[in-house]
Coordinates of C-alpha atoms in Angstrom, one line a residue:
M279 CA 97.2 164.2 141.1
L280 CA 96.7 167.4 139.2
Q281 CA 93.5 166.9 137.3
G282 CA 93.0 170.3 135.6
L283 CA 94.0 173.9 135.2
S284 CA 91.8 176.8 134.2
I285 CA 93.3 180.2 133.4
R286 CA 91.5 183.4 132.5
D287 CA 92.9 186.8 131.7
M288 CA 96.5 186.1 132.8
L289 CA 99.4 187.5 130.8
I290 CA 98.7 186.6 127.2
I291 CA 96.2 183.9 128.0
D292 CA 92.6 185.0 127.6
Q293 CA 90.9 181.7 128.5
L294 CA 92.3 178.2 128.8
E295 CA 91.4 174.9 130.4
L296 CA 93.6 171.8 130.6
Q297 CA 92.6 168.3 131.7
F298 CA 95.8 166.5 132.8
Q299 CA 96.2 162.7 132.9
P300 CA 98.2 160.2 135.0
G301 CA 101.7 159.3 133.7
L302 CA 104.0 161.5 131.7
N303 CA 102.3 164.7 130.4
V304 CA 104.4 166.4 127.8
L305 CA 104.2 170.1 126.9
T306 CA 106.0 171.3 123.8
G307 CA 106.0 174.4 121.6
E308 CA 108.2 176.9 119.9
T309 CA 110.3 179.2 122.0
G310 CA 108.2 182.1 123.2
A311 CA 104.9 180.3 122.7
G312 CA 104.0 180.6 126.4
K313 CA 105.3 177.4 128.1
S314 CA 106.9 179.4 130.9
I315 CA 103.7 181.5 131.2
L316 CA 101.7 178.3 131.9
L317 CA 104.1 177.5 134.7
D318 CA 103.9 181.1 136.0
C319 CA 100.1 180.7 136.2
L320 CA 100.4 177.3 137.9
G321 CA 102.8 178.8 140.4
F322 CA 100.5 181.7 141.0
V323 CA 97.5 179.5 142.0
L324 CA 99.8 177.5 144.3
G325 CA 101.0 180.6 146.1
W326 CA 104.6 180.6 144.9
R327 CA 106.5 183.8 144.6
G328 CA 106.7 185.0 141.0
R329 CA 106.2 188.0 138.7
A330 CA 103.8 190.7 139.7
D331 CA 102.4 191.8 136.4
L332 CA 100.2 188.8 135.7
V333 CA 96.8 190.3 134.7
R334 CA 96.3 190.4 130.9
L335 CA 96.4 193.9 129.4
G336 CA 93.0 195.4 129.3
A337 CA 91.4 193.0 131.9
E338 CA 90.2 194.0 135.3
Q339 CA 91.1 190.7 137.0
G340 CA 92.9 187.5 136.3
E341 CA 92.0 184.1 137.7
V342 CA 93.6 180.7 137.9
I343 CA 91.9 177.5 139.1
A344 CA 93.7 174.2 139.8
W345 CA 91.9 171.0 141.0
F346 CA 93.4 167.9 142.4
D347 CA 92.3 164.4 143.1
I348 CA 93.1 163.7 146.8
P349 CA 93.2 160.1 147.9
V350 CA 92.7 158.9 151.5
G351 CA 95.9 159.4 153.5
H352 CA 97.3 162.2 151.4
P353 CA 99.6 164.5 153.5
V354 CA 97.5 167.6 152.5
N355 CA 94.6 166.3 154.6
K356 CA 96.4 167.0 157.8
I357 CA 97.0 170.6 156.8
L358 CA 93.4 171.1 155.6
I359 CA 92.1 169.8 159.0
E360 CA 94.4 172.0 161.0
S361 CA 93.4 175.0 158.9
G362 CA 89.7 174.3 159.4
F363 CA 88.7 173.0 156.0
D364 CA 86.5 170.0 155.3
L365 CA 88.0 167.0 153.6
E366 CA 86.6 166.3 150.1
P367 CA 87.8 163.9 147.4
E368 CA 88.5 166.8 145.1
L369 CA 90.6 169.8 146.2
I370 CA 90.0 173.1 144.3
L371 CA 92.5 175.9 144.6
R372 CA 91.4 179.3 143.1
R373 CA 93.4 182.5 143.1
T374 CA 92.5 185.9 141.7
N375 CA 94.6 189.0 141.0
T376 CA 93.3 192.5 140.2
K377 CA 95.2 194.8 137.9
E378 CA 96.1 196.8 141.0
G379 CA 97.9 193.7 142.4
R380 CA 95.4 192.6 145.0
K381 CA 95.5 188.8 145.3
T382 CA 92.8 186.6 146.9
S383 CA 93.1 182.9 147.5
F384 CA 90.4 180.2 147.9
V385 CA 90.4 176.6 149.0
N386 CA 87.2 174.8 148.0
D387 CA 85.6 178.2 147.6
R388 CA 86.6 179.4 151.1
R389 CA 89.1 182.2 151.6
C390 CA 92.5 181.3 152.9
S391 CA 95.8 183.0 153.6
G392 CA 98.8 182.9 151.3
Q393 CA 100.7 181.0 154.0
V394 CA 98.2 178.3 154.2
L395 CA 98.0 178.1 150.4
R396 CA 101.8 177.6 150.2
L397 CA 101.7 174.9 152.9
I398 CA 99.0 173.1 150.9
S399 CA 100.8 173.4 147.6
E400 CA 104.1 172.0 149.1
T401 CA 102.3 168.6 149.5
L402 CA 100.7 168.6 146.0
L403 CA 103.4 169.6 143.5
E404 CA 107.2 169.9 143.0
L405 CA 108.9 171.9 140.3
H406 CA 112.4 170.9 139.1
G407 CA 114.7 172.4 136.5
Q408 CA 118.3 173.5 135.8
H409 CA 117.7 176.6 137.9
D410 CA 116.0 174.8 140.7
D411 CA 117.8 176.8 143.4
R412 CA 115.0 176.4 145.9
G413 CA 114.9 172.6 145.6
L414 CA 117.5 169.9 144.7
L415 CA 120.2 172.5 144.1
D416 CA 119.7 174.3 147.4
V417 CA 122.4 172.9 149.7
R418 CA 120.2 174.0 152.7
E419 CA 117.7 171.4 151.6
H420 CA 120.1 168.5 151.1
M421 CA 120.0 167.5 154.8
K422 CA 116.2 167.3 154.8
L423 CA 116.3 165.3 151.6
L424 CA 118.8 162.8 152.9
D425 CA 117.0 162.4 156.2
A426 CA 113.7 161.7 154.4
H427 CA 115.4 159.2 152.1
S428 CA 117.1 157.4 155.0
N429 CA 114.1 157.5 157.3
S430 CA 116.1 159.5 159.8
E431 CA 113.4 162.1 160.4
P432 CA 112.3 160.6 163.8
L433 CA 116.0 160.7 165.0
R434 CA 116.2 164.3 163.7
D435 CA 113.1 165.2 165.7
S436 CA 114.5 163.6 168.8
C437 CA 117.8 165.5 168.2
R438 CA 115.8 168.8 167.8
A439 CA 113.9 168.2 171.1
A440 CA 117.2 167.4 172.9
W441 CA 118.8 170.6 171.5
K442 CA 115.8 172.7 172.6
L443 CA 116.1 171.2 176.1
V444 CA 119.9 172.0 176.1
S445 CA 119.1 175.6 175.1
Q446 CA 116.4 175.9 177.8
R447 CA 118.7 174.6 180.5
Q448 CA 121.6 176.7 179.3
S449 CA 119.3 179.8 179.5
S450 CA 118.3 178.9 183.0
L451 CA 121.9 178.4 184.1
T452 CA 122.9 181.7 182.5
V453 CA 120.0 183.6 184.2
M454 CA 121.1 182.1 187.6
Q455 CA 124.7 182.9 187.0
D456 CA 123.9 186.5 186.1
K457 CA 121.6 186.8 189.1
I458 CA 124.3 185.5 191.5
K459 CA 126.9 187.8 189.8
A460 CA 124.7 190.8 190.4
L461 CA 124.0 189.7 194.0
K462 CA 127.7 189.3 194.7
K463 CA 128.3 192.9 193.8
E464 CA 125.9 193.9 196.6
E465 CA 126.7 191.1 199.0
D466 CA 128.3 193.4 201.6
Y467 CA 125.4 195.8 201.4
L468 CA 122.9 192.9 201.7
R469 CA 124.6 191.4 204.8
Y470 CA 124.9 194.8 206.5
T471 CA 121.3 195.7 205.8
V472 CA 119.9 192.3 206.9
S473 CA 122.0 192.5 210.1
E474 CA 120.8 196.0 210.9
L475 CA 117.1 195.3 210.2
E476 CA 117.2 192.0 212.1
H477 CA 118.7 193.8 215.1
L478 CA 116.1 196.5 214.8
D479 CA 113.4 193.8 214.7
V480 CA 110.6 196.2 213.7
S481 CA 107.0 195.1 212.9
P482 CA 104.2 197.0 211.2
G483 CA 102.5 199.3 213.7
D484 CA 105.5 199.6 216.0
D485 CA 106.1 203.2 215.1
A486 CA 102.6 204.3 215.8
A487 CA 102.5 202.3 219.1
L488 CA 105.8 203.8 220.3
D489 CA 104.8 207.3 219.4
A490 CA 101.5 206.9 221.3
H491 CA 103.4 205.4 224.3
R492 CA 105.9 208.3 224.3
R493 CA 103.2 210.9 224.3
L494 CA 101.4 209.1 227.2
I495 CA 104.6 209.1 229.3
K496 CA 105.2 212.8 228.7
A497 CA 101.6 213.6 229.7
S498 CA 101.4 211.2 232.6
E499 CA 102.3 213.7 235.5
K500 CA 99.5 216.1 234.6
I501 CA 97.1 213.2 234.1
R502 CA 98.0 211.7 237.4
V503 CA 97.2 214.9 239.3
D504 CA 93.7 215.0 237.8
V505 CA 93.1 211.3 238.4
D506 CA 94.3 211.7 242.1
R507 CA 91.9 214.5 242.6
A508 CA 89.1 212.5 241.1
L509 CA 89.9 209.6 243.4
E510 CA 90.0 211.9 246.5
A511 CA 86.7 213.3 245.5
L512 CA 85.1 209.9 245.5
S513 CA 86.8 208.6 248.6
I514 CA 85.5 208.4 252.2
N515 CA 86.5 212.0 252.7
G516 CA 84.4 213.1 249.8
A517 CA 81.4 211.7 248.0
E518 CA 81.6 208.3 249.6
G519 CA 81.5 209.8 253.1
L520 CA 78.6 212.1 252.4
I521 CA 76.5 209.4 250.8
N522 CA 77.2 207.0 253.7
D523 CA 75.9 209.7 256.1
A524 CA 72.9 210.3 253.9
S525 CA 72.1 206.6 253.7
R526 CA 72.4 206.2 257.5
W527 CA 70.1 209.2 258.2
V528 CA 67.5 207.9 255.7
E529 CA 67.5 204.4 257.3
S530 CA 67.0 206.0 260.8
A531 CA 64.1 208.1 259.6
A532 CA 62.5 205.3 257.6
D533 CA 61.6 203.3 260.7
H534 CA 59.2 206.1 261.7
L535 CA 57.8 206.7 258.2
E536 CA 56.4 203.3 257.6
G537 CA 58.5 202.5 254.5
Q538 CA 58.1 205.8 252.7
L539 CA 61.9 206.2 252.3
N540 CA 62.7 202.6 251.3
G541 CA 63.1 203.5 247.6
A542 CA 65.5 206.3 248.4
S543 CA 67.5 203.9 250.7
E544 CA 67.9 201.4 247.9
V545 CA 69.1 204.1 245.4
L546 CA 71.7 205.3 247.9
I547 CA 73.0 201.7 248.3
R548 CA 73.4 201.4 244.5
I549 CA 75.2 204.7 244.4
L550 CA 77.7 203.4 247.0
N551 CA 78.3 200.3 245.0
N552 CA 78.9 202.2 241.8
L553 CA 81.2 204.6 243.6
G554 CA 83.3 201.5 244.7
E555 CA 83.6 200.3 241.1
A556 CA 84.6 203.8 239.9
Q557 CA 87.2 204.0 242.6
Q558 CA 88.7 200.6 241.6
E559 CA 88.9 201.6 237.9
I560 CA 90.6 204.9 238.7
E561 CA 93.0 203.2 241.1
R562 CA 93.9 200.7 238.2
V563 CA 94.5 203.5 235.8
L564 CA 96.5 205.5 238.4
G565 CA 98.7 202.5 238.9
G566 CA 99.4 202.3 235.1
L567 CA 100.5 206.0 235.1
K568 CA 103.5 205.2 237.2
F569 CA 106.4 205.2 234.7
N570 CA 110.1 204.6 235.1
P571 CA 112.0 207.7 233.7
A572 CA 114.1 205.3 231.6
E573 CA 111.0 204.2 229.7
L574 CA 110.7 207.5 228.0
D575 CA 114.4 207.4 227.0
Y576 CA 113.9 203.9 225.6
A577 CA 110.8 204.8 223.6
E578 CA 112.3 207.9 222.1
D579 CA 115.6 206.1 221.2
R580 CA 113.8 203.2 219.5
L581 CA 111.4 205.6 217.7
F582 CA 114.4 207.6 216.5
S583 CA 116.1 204.4 215.3
I584 CA 113.0 203.1 213.4
R585 CA 112.4 206.5 211.7
A586 CA 116.1 206.9 210.8
A587 CA 116.2 203.4 209.2
A588 CA 113.0 204.3 207.2
R589 CA 114.6 207.5 205.9
K590 CA 117.8 205.6 205.1
Y591 CA 116.1 203.0 203.0
S592 CA 113.5 205.3 201.5
V593 CA 110.5 203.4 202.9
T594 CA 107.8 204.0 205.5
P595 CA 108.4 202.6 209.1
D596 CA 105.7 200.0 208.4
E597 CA 107.6 198.8 205.3
L598 CA 110.8 198.0 207.1
S599 CA 109.8 194.5 207.9
T600 CA 108.9 193.8 204.2
L601 CA 112.3 195.2 203.2
A602 CA 114.0 193.0 205.7
S603 CA 112.3 189.9 204.3
E604 CA 113.2 190.8 200.7
M605 CA 116.8 191.4 201.6
G606 CA 116.8 188.2 203.5
R607 CA 115.6 186.2 200.5
K608 CA 118.2 187.8 198.3
L609 CA 120.9 186.8 200.8
A610 CA 119.5 183.3 201.0
S611 CA 119.6 183.1 197.1
L612 CA 123.2 184.1 197.2
D613 CA 124.1 181.7 200.0
D614 CA 122.2 178.9 198.2
G615 CA 123.4 180.0 194.8
E616 CA 126.4 177.7 194.5
T617 CA 124.3 174.7 195.3
G618 CA 121.7 175.8 192.8
L619 CA 124.3 176.4 190.1
L620 CA 125.7 172.9 190.6
S621 CA 122.2 171.4 190.2
L622 CA 121.6 173.5 187.0
Q623 CA 125.0 172.6 185.6
E624 CA 124.3 168.9 186.2
D625 CA 120.9 169.2 184.4
L626 CA 122.6 170.9 181.5
D627 CA 125.4 168.3 181.3
N628 CA 122.8 165.5 181.3
A629 CA 120.8 167.3 178.5
R630 CA 124.0 167.8 176.5
Q631 CA 124.8 164.1 176.8
D632 CA 121.4 163.2 175.6
Y633 CA 121.8 165.5 172.7
R634 CA 125.2 164.1 171.8
D635 CA 123.8 160.6 171.9
F636 CA 121.0 161.5 169.5
A637 CA 123.3 163.5 167.3
A638 CA 125.7 160.6 167.1
K639 CA 122.9 158.2 166.1
L640 CA 121.7 160.7 163.6
H641 CA 125.2 161.0 162.1
E642 CA 125.5 157.3 161.8
A643 CA 122.1 157.1 160.1
R644 CA 123.1 159.8 157.7
I645 CA 126.3 158.0 156.9
A646 CA 124.4 154.8 156.2
G647 CA 121.8 156.7 154.2
A648 CA 124.4 158.5 152.2
R649 CA 126.0 155.1 151.2
V650 CA 122.6 153.9 150.0
L651 CA 121.8 157.1 148.1
D652 CA 125.2 157.1 146.5
A653 CA 124.8 153.5 145.3
E654 CA 121.3 154.3 144.0
M655 CA 122.6 157.3 142.1
E656 CA 125.3 155.2 140.5
S657 CA 122.6 152.8 139.3
E658 CA 120.5 155.7 138.0
L659 CA 123.3 157.5 136.2
A660 CA 124.3 154.6 134.0
P661 CA 121.0 154.4 132.0
L662 CA 121.3 158.2 131.6
K663 CA 124.6 157.8 129.7
M664 CA 126.7 159.0 132.7
E665 CA 128.5 155.8 133.6
R666 CA 131.8 157.6 134.2
A667 CA 130.2 160.3 136.5
T668 CA 130.2 159.9 140.3
F669 CA 127.8 161.2 142.9
K670 CA 128.9 161.6 146.5
T671 CA 126.9 162.7 149.5
K672 CA 129.4 164.8 151.5
I673 CA 128.8 164.9 155.3
T674 CA 131.0 167.4 157.1
P675 CA 131.2 167.8 160.9
I676 CA 130.1 171.2 162.1
S677 CA 129.3 172.7 165.5
D678 CA 126.3 171.4 167.3
G679 CA 122.9 172.7 166.2
L680 CA 119.2 172.1 166.0
D681 CA 119.6 169.4 163.3
G682 CA 122.7 167.7 164.7
S683 CA 126.4 168.3 164.0
D684 CA 126.4 167.6 160.3
M685 CA 126.4 169.6 157.1
V686 CA 125.1 167.6 154.1
E687 CA 125.9 168.5 150.5
F688 CA 125.4 166.6 147.3
T689 CA 128.6 166.7 145.2
V690 CA 129.4 165.3 141.8
A691 CA 132.4 164.6 139.5
T692 CA 131.6 164.3 135.8
N693 CA 134.8 162.4 134.8
P694 CA 137.1 159.9 136.5
G695 CA 139.9 161.7 138.4
A696 CA 138.2 165.1 138.2
P697 CA 137.6 166.9 141.4
S698 CA 134.1 166.7 142.9
G699 CA 132.1 169.8 143.8
P700 CA 128.6 171.2 144.2
L701 CA 126.1 170.1 141.5
Q702 CA 125.5 173.5 140.0
K703 CA 129.2 174.4 139.8
I704 CA 130.6 171.2 138.3
A705 CA 128.0 169.8 136.0
S706 CA 127.3 171.3 132.5
G707 CA 123.7 172.1 131.5
G708 CA 123.0 168.6 130.0
E709 CA 124.8 166.9 132.8
L710 CA 123.0 168.9 135.5
S711 CA 119.7 167.9 134.0
R712 CA 120.5 164.3 134.2
F713 CA 121.9 164.5 137.7
L714 CA 118.7 166.3 138.9
L715 CA 116.5 163.7 137.2
A716 CA 118.5 160.8 138.7
L717 CA 118.4 162.4 142.1
K718 CA 114.7 163.1 142.0
V719 CA 114.1 159.4 141.0
C720 CA 116.2 158.2 144.0
L721 CA 114.6 160.6 146.5
S722 CA 111.1 160.0 145.4
G723 CA 111.1 156.6 147.0
G724 CA 107.9 155.6 145.4
D725 CA 106.0 158.6 146.7
T726 CA 103.2 159.2 144.3
H727 CA 101.5 161.9 146.4
K728 CA 103.0 164.8 144.5
T729 CA 102.7 165.8 140.8
I730 CA 106.3 166.4 139.6
I731 CA 107.0 169.1 137.0
F732 CA 110.3 169.2 135.1
D733 CA 110.9 172.5 133.3
E734 CA 113.2 171.7 130.3
I735 CA 115.2 169.3 132.4
D736 CA 116.4 167.7 129.2
R737 CA 118.0 171.0 128.0
G738 CA 121.5 170.4 126.6
V739 CA 121.1 166.7 125.8
G740 CA 120.1 165.0 122.6
G741 CA 120.3 161.7 120.7
A742 CA 120.6 158.6 122.7
T743 CA 121.0 160.6 125.9
A744 CA 117.7 162.4 125.4
D745 CA 116.1 159.1 124.8
A746 CA 117.5 157.8 128.1
V747 CA 116.1 160.9 129.9
G748 CA 112.7 160.4 128.3
R749 CA 112.5 156.8 129.2
R750 CA 113.4 157.6 132.8
L751 CA 110.8 160.3 132.9
A752 CA 108.2 157.9 131.6
E753 CA 109.2 155.3 134.2
L754 CA 108.9 158.0 136.9
G755 CA 105.4 158.9 135.7
S756 CA 104.3 155.3 135.4
D757 CA 103.4 155.2 139.1
G758 CA 102.2 158.8 139.4
Q759 CA 102.0 162.0 137.4
V760 CA 104.9 163.9 135.7
L761 CA 104.6 167.1 133.7
V762 CA 107.5 167.9 131.4
V763 CA 108.2 171.1 129.4
T764 CA 110.6 169.9 126.7
H765 CA 112.2 170.8 123.4
S766 CA 113.4 167.2 122.9
P767 CA 111.6 165.0 120.4
Q768 CA 112.8 161.9 122.1
V769 CA 111.2 162.9 125.3
A770 CA 108.0 164.2 123.6
A771 CA 107.6 160.8 121.8
L772 CA 107.5 159.0 125.2
G773 CA 104.8 161.0 126.8
S774 CA 101.5 159.3 127.6
T775 CA 99.7 162.7 126.9
H776 CA 101.0 165.4 124.7
W777 CA 100.1 169.1 124.8
R778 CA 101.3 171.8 122.4
V779 CA 101.6 175.4 123.5
E780 CA 100.8 177.9 120.6
K781 CA 100.9 181.6 120.2
R782 CA 98.6 183.5 117.9
V783 CA 98.1 187.2 117.0
V784 CA 94.5 188.6 116.7
G785 CA 94.5 192.2 115.6
D786 CA 97.0 193.9 117.9
M787 CA 96.8 191.4 120.6
T788 CA 98.9 188.3 121.2
F789 CA 97.3 185.2 122.8
S790 CA 98.7 181.9 124.0
S791 CA 96.7 178.6 123.9
V792 CA 97.4 175.0 124.7
V793 CA 95.9 172.1 122.6
S794 CA 95.8 168.4 123.3
L795 CA 97.4 166.4 120.4
S796 CA 96.1 163.3 118.7
K797 CA 98.5 160.6 117.5
Q798 CA 99.0 162.2 114.0
E799 CA 99.3 165.7 115.5
R800 CA 101.9 164.3 117.9
I801 CA 103.9 163.0 114.9
D802 CA 103.6 166.4 113.2
E803 CA 104.8 168.1 116.4
I804 CA 107.7 165.7 116.8
A805 CA 108.6 166.3 113.1
R806 CA 108.6 170.1 113.8
M807 CA 110.9 169.5 116.7
L808 CA 113.2 167.4 114.5
A809 CA 113.3 169.7 111.5
G810 CA 112.6 173.2 112.7
N811 CA 110.2 175.6 111.1
V812 CA 110.0 173.8 107.7
V813 CA 108.6 170.3 108.2
T814 CA 109.7 168.1 105.3
D815 CA 108.3 164.7 104.4
A816 CA 111.6 163.2 105.5
A817 CA 111.2 164.8 108.9
R818 CA 107.7 163.6 109.2
D819 CA 108.8 160.1 108.3
A820 CA 111.6 160.3 110.9
A821 CA 109.1 161.5 113.4
T822 CA 106.8 158.6 112.7
V823 CA 109.6 156.1 113.1
S824 CA 110.8 157.9 116.3
Y825 CA 107.3 158.0 117.8
T826 CA 106.6 154.3 116.9
H827 CA 109.9 152.8 117.9
L828 CA 110.7 154.8 120.9
R829 CA 107.3 154.0 122.4
A830 CA 108.0 150.3 121.5
H831 CA 111.2 150.5 123.6
E832 CA 113.5 150.1 120.6
T833 CA 117.1 150.8 121.5
P834 CA 118.5 154.2 120.5
E835 CA 121.3 152.5 118.5
H836 CA 118.7 150.5 116.5
L837 CA 116.7 153.6 115.9
V838 CA 119.7 155.5 114.6
C839 CA 120.5 152.8 112.2
R840 CA 116.9 152.6 111.0
L841 CA 116.8 156.4 110.5
L842 CA 120.1 156.3 108.6
L843 CA 118.9 153.5 106.3
E844 CA 115.7 155.3 105.6

């Protein structure tokens, strides 16, 4: 519930504080007194879009503060928690605006963004009027209102989730189709490349190994001559023979030198053993230098093929195996593509069927909800003197979408046999006011979380009809809080709290103020509303009767007779 509103240096308001009450709060005043300014300031602190030039002329900064009583379980608590604010019994919204246009918003004295402020305000307050194009008159909102009224929101959420899954699977299928389409364009190239690279069967390092082997083959003849000479030098005809002779001569002499040559003899024996090992190693290498002439041709041919393929595909020889793997995977994707497409198509078909099931259930729920709403509206229109008018919730099939396959629109016909059409096009000013009031009553569903503001919703009606509107507003406010800006004395007489908006001129400056009215002051204000600028005794007497008997639930017909008699 909106508890209070404080305004400082905004438009023609220098300083103002209001303490609102539960029930029907009525704001009256002459045209131009500043009633719309009050709503502009309230919209400003709630983050609504509005006029830019809000700061009072001559002031550096304007400020509006609104405070609300927040019961446990109020929807705003979830937003506050998600936005990082602590929960408190009282919620204080404050917003400032400099003369340069810089706006700053606070929630419980902590800075917050305009987006968060608007999310908060949507749970606190609703504004309705004849030009309510963002609310009940906005056809884009009718589906949401019907779903909320018929408790179809869980079905709508399921429908939305199913639609998102359909979109995701359609996207996956499209991506796969595009991929396969692109691969098919290069299918011949892929198959040829994979075949060529598989036949080449090259691995990283093959090029370097082949090149080294080819160079070894070419140098093998010269190397073999040198190795043969080394082997001959170490053979029995060379070093081995000479060392054998030396060893034999040392052993023969050692017998006569009493062991003096034993060390030399042992060294010579070791040398002979080492020579044998060297000869074996050289013979092994020499055996490996025997090449078939065809080996050189093979090495050069394969090396040429590898390097030609590398140039052809603009990669290094060592990258040919990676290229072969990539091309192979692409070809496998193409070969497996039809199977993959069938699987994705099946998943998409299943998701679409789930969506259609939810959409069909949602459609039936909306049809049933529309019947209930239409019946409730018929009951509401009768007390508002619109017994002959009809209200119809029109549900039209449309292409599948996020919220199902329905378009919802509230339509009316003001007279029997007259064509029905959109609210704002068919109903006159007074009729539109009553349609909106009845619709709001039906859609509220006993929800007392929000303060509801009606801006001159009784415009264009008078007499018994205005009385009916006032009584319905009073009933709507009996379980919550309703603020009404009105020019109707019948409505004003039924308010539980009455405020009058006044305009005064001080020097060259114009100021607007709001005062709370006592019982006698209310009668005087109702007399002004009945009589105009000049309040006669007769008007004051009529206002007294109006105030007394309307609040006593006297019928409008009885009241009219009484006023005529008096």
